Each structure stands twice: as structure tokens, then as C-alpha cells.
């Protein structure tokens, strides 16, 4: 019951910030500072508020994706993933996160990158690299993405074959 009340308070707070608009994006992102990446989730009120801000959050997300704190980068990527094509202007800042040193950030970067692209052709190389990543989390995120998007067979089939040969059963389609 206390948890429900807390969630309602967070939702009301998020609603207030969304009504403020663009100036609230940076303070919302600042709520993620100091967290561990394991504590950041797409369902968090901060991420949901940023998604609801849509294009108004893009300038703050641009800076957050480049921030030195992994939780902030991860939160920004989760918001970008939720915004999809509203965040199209961020393609050039999202692409480098595909090689981030933190596996949770790399895993979130693949679907975030896919969501802002006009078509799937530019995904070929990032998905191939992600399927070779040492992290099961990154490979699993790539396979999950493959299952949700339509791709040309010449792109899809080699990546599918790679997933079928993966040593981790959770990565195999």
C-alpha cells in the first residue's frame, strides 16, 4: 500500500514536470545521477517523464548520452528508445554508445539506435557487432530487437544464424 502511494506521488510529480516542458528535462535527468546502472529501468518515473516530454527533452538527452556517468547515459538511451523517431536528431550521439564500456549502456544503445533510424539498413553493422559482443546482455538485446523489427533477408538471416550458434541459450532465437 505504501508502495502504491509512493508510485502515485512519483506520477504526480512527473506530471507536474512534464507540464513545465523543456526546462524540466535536465532536472529529471539529474535524478539519475549517482545511481548504479542496475538501478535504472525503462519503467522509472524519470524515464517515463522524459518520454512524455518527447522532442522537448532532446537537447538535455543529447548531453546526457555523452555524460561520464553510466546511469545517466543508460537513462537517456532508455528515454530515447521510448521516444523513437521523436529523437531522430540524436542519431550521431547515440551511435558511439554502441561501443560504450558499460554493457548495460551498450545493450540499451542497440534498440535506441534502431528506434531513431528511418530504415533498418544502417543497423546491419551495429547488429553484427552486437552479436559478437562478449556480453550476453548485449547479444540478448540485439536478438530481442531482431524479433521486433522487419529487416531485409540479406541482413536478417546472417544475424539469425549467428544467434542460433550462440553459446548462451537465452540468445538463441
mmCIF file of C-alpha atoms in Angstrom:
data_model
loop_
_atom_site.group_PDB
_atom_site.id
_atom_site.type_symbol
_atom_site.label_atom_id
_atom_site.label_comp_id
_atom_site.label_asym_id
_atom_site.label_seq_id
_atom_site.Cartn_x
_atom_site.Cartn_y
_atom_site.Cartn_z
ATOM 1 C CA UNK A 1 0.000 0.000 0.000
ATOM 2 C CA UNK A 2 2.824 2.375 0.872
ATOM 3 C CA UNK A 3 4.499 1.458 -2.406
ATOM 4 C CA UNK A 4 1.285 2.344 -4.303
ATOM 5 C CA UNK A 5 1.166 5.752 -2.597
ATOM 6 C CA UNK A 6 4.812 6.345 -3.463
ATOM 7 C CA UNK A 7 4.163 5.452 -7.110
ATOM 8 C CA UNK A 8 1.185 7.848 -7.196
ATOM 9 C CA UNK A 9 3.360 10.621 -5.741
ATOM 10 C CA UNK A 10 6.050 9.967 -8.345
ATOM 11 C CA UNK A 11 3.459 10.018 -11.138
ATOM 12 C CA UNK A 12 2.002 13.301 -9.886
ATOM 13 C CA UNK A 13 5.499 14.776 -9.648
ATOM 14 C CA UNK A 14 6.314 13.562 -13.164
ATOM 15 C CA UNK A 15 3.048 15.054 -14.459
ATOM 16 C CA UNK A 16 3.996 18.432 -12.983
ATOM 17 C CA UNK A 17 7.428 18.328 -14.589
ATOM 18 C CA UNK A 18 6.019 17.325 -17.970
ATOM 19 C CA UNK A 19 3.634 20.291 -17.822
ATOM 20 C CA UNK A 20 6.632 22.585 -17.320
ATOM 21 C CA UNK A 21 8.080 21.228 -20.550
ATOM 22 C CA UNK A 22 11.605 21.565 -21.898
ATOM 23 C CA UNK A 23 13.181 23.237 -18.807
ATOM 24 C CA UNK A 24 12.282 20.180 -16.721
ATOM 25 C CA UNK A 25 14.292 17.677 -18.808
ATOM 26 C CA UNK A 26 17.663 18.402 -17.209
ATOM 27 C CA UNK A 27 16.358 18.252 -13.602
ATOM 28 C CA UNK A 28 14.625 14.971 -14.437
ATOM 29 C CA UNK A 29 17.889 13.547 -15.779
ATOM 30 C CA UNK A 30 19.736 14.837 -12.718
ATOM 31 C CA UNK A 31 17.567 12.493 -10.629
ATOM 32 C CA UNK A 32 19.540 9.631 -12.217
ATOM 33 C CA UNK A 33 22.932 10.982 -11.111
ATOM 34 C CA UNK A 34 24.734 8.825 -8.617
ATOM 35 C CA UNK A 35 22.636 5.732 -9.278
ATOM 36 C CA UNK A 36 24.125 2.423 -10.253
ATOM 37 C CA UNK A 37 23.186 1.230 -13.742
ATOM 38 C CA UNK A 38 21.395 -1.747 -12.166
ATOM 39 C CA UNK A 39 19.043 0.776 -10.509
ATOM 40 C CA UNK A 40 17.921 2.365 -13.798
ATOM 41 C CA UNK A 41 14.925 0.867 -15.587
ATOM 42 C CA UNK A 42 12.712 1.898 -18.500
ATOM 43 C CA UNK A 43 9.722 1.918 -16.136
ATOM 44 C CA UNK A 44 11.257 4.506 -13.793
ATOM 45 C CA UNK A 45 9.239 7.701 -13.456
ATOM 46 C CA UNK A 46 12.198 9.737 -14.714
ATOM 47 C CA UNK A 47 12.436 7.763 -17.945
ATOM 48 C CA UNK A 48 8.675 7.860 -18.479
ATOM 49 C CA UNK A 49 8.582 11.630 -17.883
ATOM 50 C CA UNK A 50 11.350 12.145 -20.458
ATOM 51 C CA UNK A 51 9.494 10.011 -22.984
ATOM 52 C CA UNK A 52 6.364 12.072 -22.392
ATOM 53 C CA UNK A 53 8.342 15.282 -22.915
ATOM 54 C CA UNK A 54 9.225 13.980 -26.363
ATOM 55 C CA UNK A 55 11.142 16.408 -28.585
ATOM 56 C CA UNK A 56 11.330 18.919 -25.734
ATOM 57 C CA UNK A 57 13.752 16.567 -23.955
ATOM 58 C CA UNK A 58 16.085 16.108 -26.936
ATOM 59 C CA UNK A 59 18.627 18.849 -26.036
ATOM 60 C CA UNK A 60 19.039 17.503 -22.498
ATOM 61 C CA UNK A 61 19.211 13.911 -23.767
ATOM 62 C CA UNK A 62 21.961 14.913 -26.218
ATOM 63 C CA UNK A 63 24.143 15.970 -23.269
ATOM 64 C CA UNK A 64 23.145 13.034 -21.063
ATOM 65 C CA UNK A 65 24.132 10.449 -23.692
ATOM 66 C CA UNK A 66 27.666 11.925 -23.574
ATOM 67 C CA UNK A 67 27.826 12.193 -19.764
ATOM 68 C CA UNK A 68 30.585 10.386 -17.866
ATOM 69 C CA UNK A 69 28.064 8.745 -15.508
ATOM 70 C CA UNK A 70 26.845 5.419 -16.911
ATOM 71 C CA UNK A 71 23.434 5.618 -15.188
ATOM 72 C CA UNK A 72 22.769 8.929 -16.893
ATOM 73 C CA UNK A 73 23.806 7.552 -20.295
ATOM 74 C CA UNK A 74 21.632 4.497 -19.734
ATOM 75 C CA UNK A 75 18.634 6.575 -18.644
ATOM 76 C CA UNK A 76 18.985 8.823 -21.667
ATOM 77 C CA UNK A 77 19.143 5.824 -24.019
ATOM 78 C CA UNK A 78 16.074 4.247 -22.426
ATOM 79 C CA UNK A 79 14.182 7.522 -22.890
ATOM 80 C CA UNK A 80 15.381 7.793 -26.498
ATOM 81 C CA UNK A 81 14.260 4.224 -27.089
ATOM 82 C CA UNK A 82 10.809 5.116 -25.753
ATOM 83 C CA UNK A 83 10.632 8.267 -27.873
ATOM 84 C CA UNK A 84 11.594 6.572 -31.116
ATOM 85 C CA UNK A 85 11.570 8.849 -34.124
ATOM 86 C CA UNK A 86 10.930 11.950 -31.981
ATOM 87 C CA UNK A 87 14.622 11.631 -31.117
ATOM 88 C CA UNK A 88 15.830 11.268 -34.705
ATOM 89 C CA UNK A 89 18.155 14.268 -34.283
ATOM 90 C CA UNK A 90 20.218 12.201 -31.843
ATOM 91 C CA UNK A 91 21.447 9.558 -34.294
ATOM 92 C CA UNK A 92 25.028 10.878 -34.285
ATOM 93 C CA UNK A 93 25.273 10.952 -30.483
ATOM 94 C CA UNK A 94 23.626 7.555 -29.983
ATOM 95 C CA UNK A 95 25.844 5.703 -32.474
ATOM 96 C CA UNK A 96 29.042 5.926 -30.323
ATOM 97 C CA UNK A 97 27.221 4.368 -27.364
ATOM 98 C CA UNK A 98 27.135 1.112 -29.312
ATOM 99 C CA UNK A 99 30.778 0.794 -28.176
ATOM 100 C CA UNK A 100 30.306 2.051 -24.593
ATOM 101 C CA UNK A 101 32.467 0.387 -21.936
ATOM 102 C CA UNK A 102 29.396 -0.430 -19.795
ATOM 103 C CA UNK A 103 27.428 -3.436 -21.034
ATOM 104 C CA UNK A 104 24.026 -2.135 -19.886
ATOM 105 C CA UNK A 105 24.619 1.033 -21.887
ATOM 106 C CA UNK A 106 25.648 -0.979 -24.972
ATOM 107 C CA UNK A 107 22.562 -3.183 -24.581
ATOM 108 C CA UNK A 108 20.261 -0.139 -24.424
ATOM 109 C CA UNK A 109 22.017 1.571 -27.324
ATOM 110 C CA UNK A 110 21.031 -1.041 -29.918
ATOM 111 C CA UNK A 111 17.229 -0.601 -29.630
ATOM 112 C CA UNK A 112 17.620 3.163 -29.046
ATOM 113 C CA UNK A 113 19.636 3.463 -32.257
ATOM 114 C CA UNK A 114 17.163 1.302 -34.167
ATOM 115 C CA UNK A 115 14.223 3.379 -32.990
ATOM 116 C CA UNK A 116 15.565 6.651 -34.346
ATOM 117 C CA UNK A 117 16.595 5.406 -37.788
ATOM 118 C CA UNK A 118 14.442 5.997 -40.866
ATOM 119 C CA UNK A 119 15.097 2.466 -42.129
ATOM 120 C CA UNK A 120 16.878 -0.658 -40.958
ATOM 121 C CA UNK A 121 19.758 -0.693 -43.469
ATOM 122 C CA UNK A 122 22.162 1.200 -41.139
ATOM 123 C CA UNK A 123 21.501 -1.432 -38.444
ATOM 124 C CA UNK A 124 23.382 -4.179 -40.258
ATOM 125 C CA UNK A 125 26.858 -3.390 -38.887
ATOM 126 C CA UNK A 126 25.770 -2.455 -35.333
ATOM 127 C CA UNK A 127 23.757 -5.678 -35.023
ATOM 128 C CA UNK A 128 26.642 -7.753 -36.370
ATOM 129 C CA UNK A 129 28.990 -6.163 -33.832
ATOM 130 C CA UNK A 130 26.466 -6.583 -31.031
ATOM 131 C CA UNK A 131 26.150 -10.286 -31.826
ATOM 132 C CA UNK A 132 29.931 -10.578 -31.383
ATOM 133 C CA UNK A 133 29.915 -8.691 -28.074
ATOM 134 C CA UNK A 134 31.345 -10.519 -25.072
ATOM 135 C CA UNK A 135 28.255 -9.555 -23.056
ATOM 136 C CA UNK A 136 25.268 -11.887 -23.103
ATOM 137 C CA UNK A 137 23.139 -8.876 -22.156
ATOM 138 C CA UNK A 138 24.148 -7.050 -25.344
ATOM 139 C CA UNK A 139 23.671 -10.105 -27.550
ATOM 140 C CA UNK A 140 20.254 -10.786 -25.989
ATOM 141 C CA UNK A 141 19.170 -7.147 -26.554
ATOM 142 C CA UNK A 142 20.153 -7.498 -30.203
ATOM 143 C CA UNK A 143 18.186 -10.711 -30.661
ATOM 144 C CA UNK A 144 15.172 -9.172 -28.908
ATOM 145 C CA UNK A 145 15.376 -6.259 -31.331
ATOM 146 C CA UNK A 146 15.621 -8.609 -34.312
ATOM 147 C CA UNK A 147 12.409 -10.309 -33.211
ATOM 148 C CA UNK A 148 10.559 -6.962 -33.144
ATOM 149 C CA UNK A 149 11.632 -5.259 -36.374
ATOM 150 C CA UNK A 150 11.348 -6.039 -40.054
ATOM 151 C CA UNK A 151 14.666 -6.321 -41.848
ATOM 152 C CA UNK A 152 15.771 -7.283 -45.307
ATOM 153 C CA UNK A 153 16.536 -11.022 -45.506
ATOM 154 C CA UNK A 154 20.166 -10.399 -46.502
ATOM 155 C CA UNK A 155 20.619 -8.553 -43.195
ATOM 156 C CA UNK A 156 18.364 -10.672 -41.004
ATOM 157 C CA UNK A 157 19.481 -14.189 -42.000
ATOM 158 C CA UNK A 158 23.231 -13.900 -41.160
ATOM 159 C CA UNK A 159 22.437 -12.318 -37.797
ATOM 160 C CA UNK A 160 19.835 -15.005 -37.109
ATOM 161 C CA UNK A 161 22.398 -17.689 -37.952
ATOM 162 C CA UNK A 162 24.861 -16.085 -35.548
ATOM 163 C CA UNK A 163 22.253 -16.102 -32.772
ATOM 164 C CA UNK A 164 21.447 -19.775 -33.337
ATOM 165 C CA UNK A 165 25.096 -20.646 -32.782
ATOM 166 C CA UNK A 166 25.423 -18.604 -29.595
ATOM 167 C CA UNK A 167 26.678 -20.490 -26.553
ATOM 168 C CA UNK A 168 24.052 -18.840 -24.339
ATOM 169 C CA UNK A 169 20.603 -20.377 -24.848
ATOM 170 C CA UNK A 170 18.858 -17.092 -23.983
ATOM 171 C CA UNK A 171 20.440 -15.503 -27.070
ATOM 172 C CA UNK A 172 19.314 -18.245 -29.456
ATOM 173 C CA UNK A 173 16.171 -17.303 -31.386
#
